[in-house]
Amino acid sequence: MKGIENRAEDRTPLESATLPLLGSRQEDFQPFQYLVHDLSENGVRITIPSWVQRRERLYAGDAVNLHLPYQLRGRSKNQGHVAWENWDPHIEAQYCGISLSRHFPETYPVYISLHTREAVINLTVGQNIANITRKVLKDAVLLKRGLLIYLGHLMAYLSRVSRFSGKEYDDFRRIVMNDIQAQMKKNLKYLQEVYAVALRAKSEREILDGLDIDEIRGKMESELYVDIFSAVLDSDVIQRYLGALKTLEKKGYNNYNTLVILYQRSL
């Protein structure tokens, strides 16, 4: 084990992690912010403080995605269920024990080690933090662009098959769809600008100092609420479009959490 631990890795104790990460409920895709409180081989204990902007109440049995690799013995997990939860009135936070069960391949060489209780950045094979950060930002731009394309397809499909009258669909498009599309474009523009600044930056410090993590979270979060569509549109095709959109959004949450780990290392 010692030989493995001596790889070219940058490690940060999780006790120093003060910025919340993004998770989401599997059932309704609803995102929530959380802090990693404790780690074990069986899973993760998280807290959801009352002061975070994206706060959700979780319940025992909820399936959740923590959107960051939690690695043990070379295998990464990020999905599981809430094994237990309670509320601490003294610090106004919900504690949840998350039992992790779903294995998946890592997207970036950044993960949380359940063994050493550290955030790990693997810098082998010529990797450096500046290039990893640029790659994450580029992927964030591509994902948001992909969301806009899927949304455009959905809008075109709705115009052909919607059960709404002509006026009803025009109102739905103007009030709901156009607003979602405009917000996506605005968020994409912001992410493109951040990526362009990172490309011009001459050092890792310059890139990370230029990141506004909370602003980036707002731009990567969902602009689209499934419940709005599910309440009025029950087509299987429409649900598949929505599923594709939500899959891309979840990849965006993984990007955001990776940026948080990289950013916290610089603090």
Short mmCIF file of C-alpha atoms in Angstrom, two decimals:
data_model
loop_
_atom_site.label_atom_id
_atom_site.label_comp_id
_atom_site.label_asym_id
_atom_site.label_seq_id
_atom_site.Cartn_x
_atom_site.Cartn_y
_atom_site.Cartn_z
CA MET A 1 0.00 0.00 0.00
CA LYS A 2 2.85 2.41 0.74
CA GLY A 3 4.11 2.11 -2.82
CA ILE A 4 0.73 3.08 -4.17
CA GLU A 5 0.47 6.09 -1.86
CA ASN A 6 3.81 7.50 -3.11
CA ARG A 7 2.52 8.30 -6.60
CA ALA A 8 2.80 11.85 -7.98
CA GLU A 9 -0.39 13.01 -6.28
CA ASP A 10 -1.49 16.23 -4.69
CA ARG A 11 -3.43 15.47 -1.49
CA THR A 12 -5.54 17.77 0.66
CA PRO A 13 -7.08 16.67 3.99
CA LEU A 14 -10.87 16.92 3.84
CA GLU A 15 -10.85 18.72 7.19
CA SER A 16 -9.73 21.79 5.24
CA ALA A 17 -12.63 21.53 2.77
CA THR A 18 -15.11 24.31 3.53
CA LEU A 19 -16.84 24.79 0.18
CA PRO A 20 -19.98 22.70 -0.42
CA LEU A 21 -20.22 20.20 -3.26
CA LEU A 22 -23.28 19.45 -5.41
CA GLY A 23 -25.32 16.27 -5.12
CA SER A 24 -28.71 15.36 -6.54
CA ARG A 25 -31.66 13.11 -5.78
CA GLN A 26 -32.07 10.41 -8.40
CA GLU A 27 -35.88 10.40 -8.42
CA ASP A 28 -36.53 14.04 -9.28
CA PHE A 29 -33.00 15.21 -10.26
CA GLN A 30 -33.21 17.93 -7.60
CA PRO A 31 -29.70 19.24 -6.74
CA PHE A 32 -28.51 19.98 -3.21
CA GLN A 33 -25.29 21.32 -1.69
CA TYR A 34 -23.46 19.28 0.90
CA LEU A 35 -20.27 19.14 2.94
CA VAL A 36 -18.31 15.92 3.44
CA HIS A 37 -18.31 15.32 7.19
CA ASP A 38 -16.78 11.85 7.53
CA LEU A 39 -15.68 8.91 5.39
CA SER A 40 -15.60 5.17 5.91
CA GLU A 41 -15.31 2.05 3.79
CA ASN A 42 -19.10 1.80 3.87
CA GLY A 43 -19.83 5.29 2.59
CA VAL A 44 -19.92 8.98 3.40
CA ARG A 45 -21.47 11.08 6.14
CA ILE A 46 -22.54 14.44 4.77
CA THR A 47 -24.07 17.58 6.21
CA ILE A 48 -26.53 19.92 4.51
CA PRO A 49 -26.22 23.21 6.45
CA SER A 50 -29.06 25.70 6.55
CA TRP A 51 -26.74 28.39 5.14
CA VAL A 52 -26.21 26.82 1.70
CA GLN A 53 -28.14 28.37 -1.15
CA ARG A 54 -29.22 25.04 -2.68
CA ARG A 55 -30.74 23.21 0.28
CA GLU A 56 -32.94 20.10 0.13
CA ARG A 57 -34.22 17.79 2.86
CA LEU A 58 -33.20 14.18 2.29
CA TYR A 59 -35.00 11.16 3.72
CA ALA A 60 -33.91 7.63 4.55
CA GLY A 61 -34.10 5.51 1.40
CA ASP A 62 -33.61 8.40 -1.04
CA ALA A 63 -31.34 7.45 -3.94
CA VAL A 64 -28.68 10.11 -4.39
CA ASN A 65 -25.72 10.94 -6.61
CA LEU A 66 -22.77 12.74 -4.99
CA HIS A 67 -21.25 13.62 -8.40
CA LEU A 68 -17.63 13.02 -7.50
CA PRO A 69 -15.60 9.80 -7.34
CA TYR A 70 -15.26 8.36 -3.85
CA GLN A 71 -12.52 5.81 -4.30
CA LEU A 72 -11.60 2.75 -2.26
CA ARG A 73 -9.02 0.16 -3.36
CA GLY A 74 -8.99 1.49 -6.90
CA ARG A 75 -12.76 1.43 -7.41
CA SER A 76 -14.80 4.63 -7.62
CA LYS A 77 -18.37 5.12 -6.45
CA ASN A 78 -20.61 8.14 -6.45
CA GLN A 79 -24.17 6.84 -6.14
CA GLY A 80 -26.07 5.18 -3.33
CA HIS A 81 -28.90 5.79 -0.90
CA VAL A 82 -29.54 7.64 2.35
CA ALA A 83 -29.07 5.02 5.08
CA TRP A 84 -30.08 7.39 7.91
CA GLU A 85 -30.62 11.10 8.55
CA ASN A 86 -31.12 13.45 11.48
CA TRP A 87 -31.29 17.17 12.19
CA ASP A 88 -28.87 18.93 14.52
CA PRO A 89 -30.64 22.03 15.88
CA HIS A 90 -27.44 23.40 17.43
CA ILE A 91 -25.68 23.93 14.10
CA GLU A 92 -28.88 23.96 12.00
CA ALA A 93 -27.76 21.20 9.64
CA GLN A 94 -29.06 17.86 8.46
CA TYR A 95 -26.69 14.92 8.82
CA CYS A 96 -27.04 12.03 6.39
CA GLY A 97 -25.26 8.72 6.11
CA ILE A 98 -24.86 7.80 2.44
CA SER A 99 -24.24 4.14 1.62
CA LEU A 100 -22.39 4.11 -1.72
CA SER A 101 -23.07 1.22 -4.09
CA ARG A 102 -22.67 2.23 -7.75
CA HIS A 103 -19.24 1.83 -9.39
CA PHE A 104 -18.23 3.95 -12.38
CA PRO A 105 -15.08 5.07 -14.26
CA GLU A 106 -13.57 8.42 -13.28
CA THR A 107 -13.84 11.32 -15.72
CA TYR A 108 -10.90 13.30 -14.32
CA PRO A 109 -7.87 12.36 -12.20
CA VAL A 110 -9.55 13.93 -9.18
CA TYR A 111 -11.26 11.91 -6.46
CA ILE A 112 -11.86 11.58 -2.73
CA SER A 113 -10.01 8.70 -1.08
CA LEU A 114 -12.13 6.75 1.39
CA HIS A 115 -8.91 5.11 2.60
CA THR A 116 -6.82 8.20 3.42
CA ARG A 117 -9.75 10.67 3.88
CA GLU A 118 -8.18 13.13 1.46
CA ALA A 119 -9.07 14.90 -1.76
CA VAL A 120 -6.63 13.54 -4.35
CA ILE A 121 -5.42 15.03 -7.64
CA ASN A 122 -3.42 12.48 -9.63
CA LEU A 123 -0.68 14.33 -11.50
CA THR A 124 0.90 11.35 -13.25
CA VAL A 125 1.27 11.04 -17.05
CA GLY A 126 2.22 14.69 -17.56
CA GLN A 127 -0.91 16.08 -15.91
CA ASN A 128 -0.85 19.41 -14.13
CA ILE A 129 -3.54 21.32 -12.28
CA ALA A 130 -3.71 24.15 -14.83
CA ASN A 131 -4.43 21.75 -17.71
CA ILE A 132 -6.93 19.72 -15.67
CA THR A 133 -8.79 22.93 -14.79
CA ARG A 134 -8.86 24.04 -18.44
CA LYS A 135 -10.17 20.60 -19.46
CA VAL A 136 -12.97 20.74 -16.87
CA LEU A 137 -13.99 24.24 -17.98
CA LYS A 138 -13.94 23.22 -21.65
CA ASP A 139 -16.17 20.23 -20.88
CA ALA A 140 -18.54 22.49 -18.96
CA VAL A 141 -18.91 24.68 -22.06
CA LEU A 142 -19.50 21.65 -24.30
CA LEU A 143 -22.11 20.22 -21.93
CA LYS A 144 -24.03 23.49 -21.73
CA ARG A 145 -23.89 23.74 -25.52
CA GLY A 146 -25.23 20.20 -25.74
CA LEU A 147 -28.09 21.11 -23.43
CA LEU A 148 -29.05 23.96 -25.74
CA ILE A 149 -29.06 21.62 -28.74
CA TYR A 150 -31.27 19.06 -26.95
CA LEU A 151 -33.60 21.84 -25.83
CA GLY A 152 -33.88 23.09 -29.41
CA HIS A 153 -34.85 19.59 -30.57
CA LEU A 154 -37.43 19.37 -27.78
CA MET A 155 -38.96 22.73 -28.73
CA ALA A 156 -39.19 21.68 -32.37
CA TYR A 157 -40.79 18.36 -31.42
CA LEU A 158 -43.32 20.06 -29.16
CA SER A 159 -44.37 22.42 -31.94
CA ARG A 160 -45.34 19.38 -34.06
CA VAL A 161 -46.99 17.02 -31.57
CA SER A 162 -48.22 19.16 -28.67
CA ARG A 163 -51.85 18.67 -27.65
CA PHE A 164 -52.04 22.38 -26.92
CA SER A 165 -53.98 24.68 -29.19
CA GLY A 166 -51.91 27.05 -31.28
CA LYS A 167 -52.33 29.88 -28.77
CA GLU A 168 -51.72 27.61 -25.76
CA TYR A 169 -48.47 26.35 -27.24
CA ASP A 170 -47.38 29.87 -28.16
CA ASP A 171 -47.99 30.94 -24.55
CA PHE A 172 -46.16 27.88 -23.18
CA ARG A 173 -43.23 28.50 -25.50
CA ARG A 174 -43.08 32.22 -24.71
CA ILE A 175 -43.51 31.96 -20.94
CA VAL A 176 -41.61 28.72 -20.23
CA MET A 177 -39.45 27.47 -23.11
CA ASN A 178 -38.06 30.78 -24.32
CA ASP A 179 -37.13 31.77 -20.77
CA ILE A 180 -35.29 28.47 -20.22
CA GLN A 181 -33.49 28.81 -23.55
CA ALA A 182 -32.49 32.43 -22.82
CA GLN A 183 -31.10 31.46 -19.40
CA MET A 184 -29.12 28.57 -20.92
CA LYS A 185 -27.60 30.93 -23.49
CA LYS A 186 -26.69 33.42 -20.77
CA ASN A 187 -25.05 30.69 -18.67
CA LEU A 188 -23.20 29.30 -21.69
CA LYS A 189 -21.83 32.77 -22.48
CA TYR A 190 -20.52 33.11 -18.92
CA LEU A 191 -18.82 29.69 -19.00
CA GLN A 192 -17.27 30.47 -22.40
CA GLU A 193 -15.81 33.68 -20.99
CA VAL A 194 -14.38 31.88 -17.95
CA TYR A 195 -12.83 29.23 -20.21
CA ALA A 196 -11.34 31.91 -22.48
CA VAL A 197 -9.72 33.60 -19.47
CA ALA A 198 -8.30 30.24 -18.33
CA LEU A 199 -6.79 29.64 -21.78
CA ARG A 200 -5.02 33.02 -21.67
CA ALA A 201 -3.79 32.57 -18.09
CA LYS A 202 -0.07 31.96 -17.72
CA SER A 203 -0.17 29.99 -14.47
CA GLU A 204 -2.26 27.68 -12.32
CA ARG A 205 -2.61 30.44 -9.70
CA GLU A 206 -3.93 32.92 -12.27
CA ILE A 207 -6.56 30.42 -13.47
CA LEU A 208 -7.82 29.47 -10.02
CA ASP A 209 -7.77 33.03 -8.68
CA GLY A 210 -10.01 34.02 -11.58
CA LEU A 211 -12.73 31.51 -10.68
CA ASP A 212 -15.86 32.63 -8.86
CA ILE A 213 -16.94 29.22 -7.60
CA ASP A 214 -20.40 30.24 -6.41
CA GLU A 215 -21.13 32.06 -9.67
CA ILE A 216 -19.99 29.01 -11.63
CA ARG A 217 -22.30 26.80 -9.57
CA GLY A 218 -25.25 28.97 -10.53
CA LYS A 219 -24.33 28.70 -14.23
CA MET A 220 -23.87 24.91 -14.11
CA GLU A 221 -27.07 24.18 -12.21
CA SER A 222 -30.25 23.20 -14.02
CA GLU A 223 -32.34 25.79 -15.83
CA LEU A 224 -35.02 23.16 -16.46
CA TYR A 225 -37.46 21.66 -13.96
CA VAL A 226 -38.84 18.28 -14.99
CA ASP A 227 -42.01 18.74 -12.92
CA ILE A 228 -43.13 21.64 -15.11
CA PHE A 229 -43.06 19.44 -18.20
CA SER A 230 -44.28 16.24 -16.55
CA ALA A 231 -47.38 18.04 -15.28
CA VAL A 232 -48.56 19.03 -18.76
CA LEU A 233 -46.69 16.73 -21.18
CA ASP A 234 -46.77 12.95 -20.77
CA SER A 235 -45.32 11.77 -24.10
CA ASP A 236 -42.68 9.01 -23.84
CA VAL A 237 -40.58 10.82 -26.44
CA ILE A 238 -40.68 14.03 -24.42
CA GLN A 239 -39.65 12.12 -21.28
CA ARG A 240 -36.68 10.68 -23.19
CA TYR A 241 -35.63 14.18 -24.23
CA LEU A 242 -35.90 15.31 -20.62
CA GLY A 243 -33.90 12.28 -19.50
CA ALA A 244 -31.13 13.15 -21.96
CA LEU A 245 -31.08 16.74 -20.71
CA LYS A 246 -30.83 15.61 -17.09
CA THR A 247 -28.01 13.18 -17.92
CA LEU A 248 -25.96 16.07 -19.32
CA GLU A 249 -26.77 18.20 -16.29
CA LYS A 250 -25.46 15.49 -13.96
CA LYS A 251 -22.18 15.44 -15.86
CA GLY A 252 -22.05 19.19 -15.29
CA TYR A 253 -22.37 18.66 -11.53
CA ASN A 254 -19.37 16.34 -11.68
CA ASN A 255 -17.46 19.11 -13.48
CA TYR A 256 -18.43 21.62 -10.81
CA ASN A 257 -17.37 19.37 -7.93
CA THR A 258 -14.04 18.73 -9.64
CA LEU A 259 -13.51 22.50 -9.89
CA VAL A 260 -14.33 22.87 -6.18
CA ILE A 261 -11.61 20.35 -5.26
CA LEU A 262 -9.08 22.10 -7.52
CA TYR A 263 -10.06 25.52 -6.18
CA GLN A 264 -9.94 24.52 -2.52
CA ARG A 265 -6.41 23.23 -3.00
CA SER A 266 -5.37 26.77 -3.95
CA LEU A 267 -6.84 28.42 -0.84
#
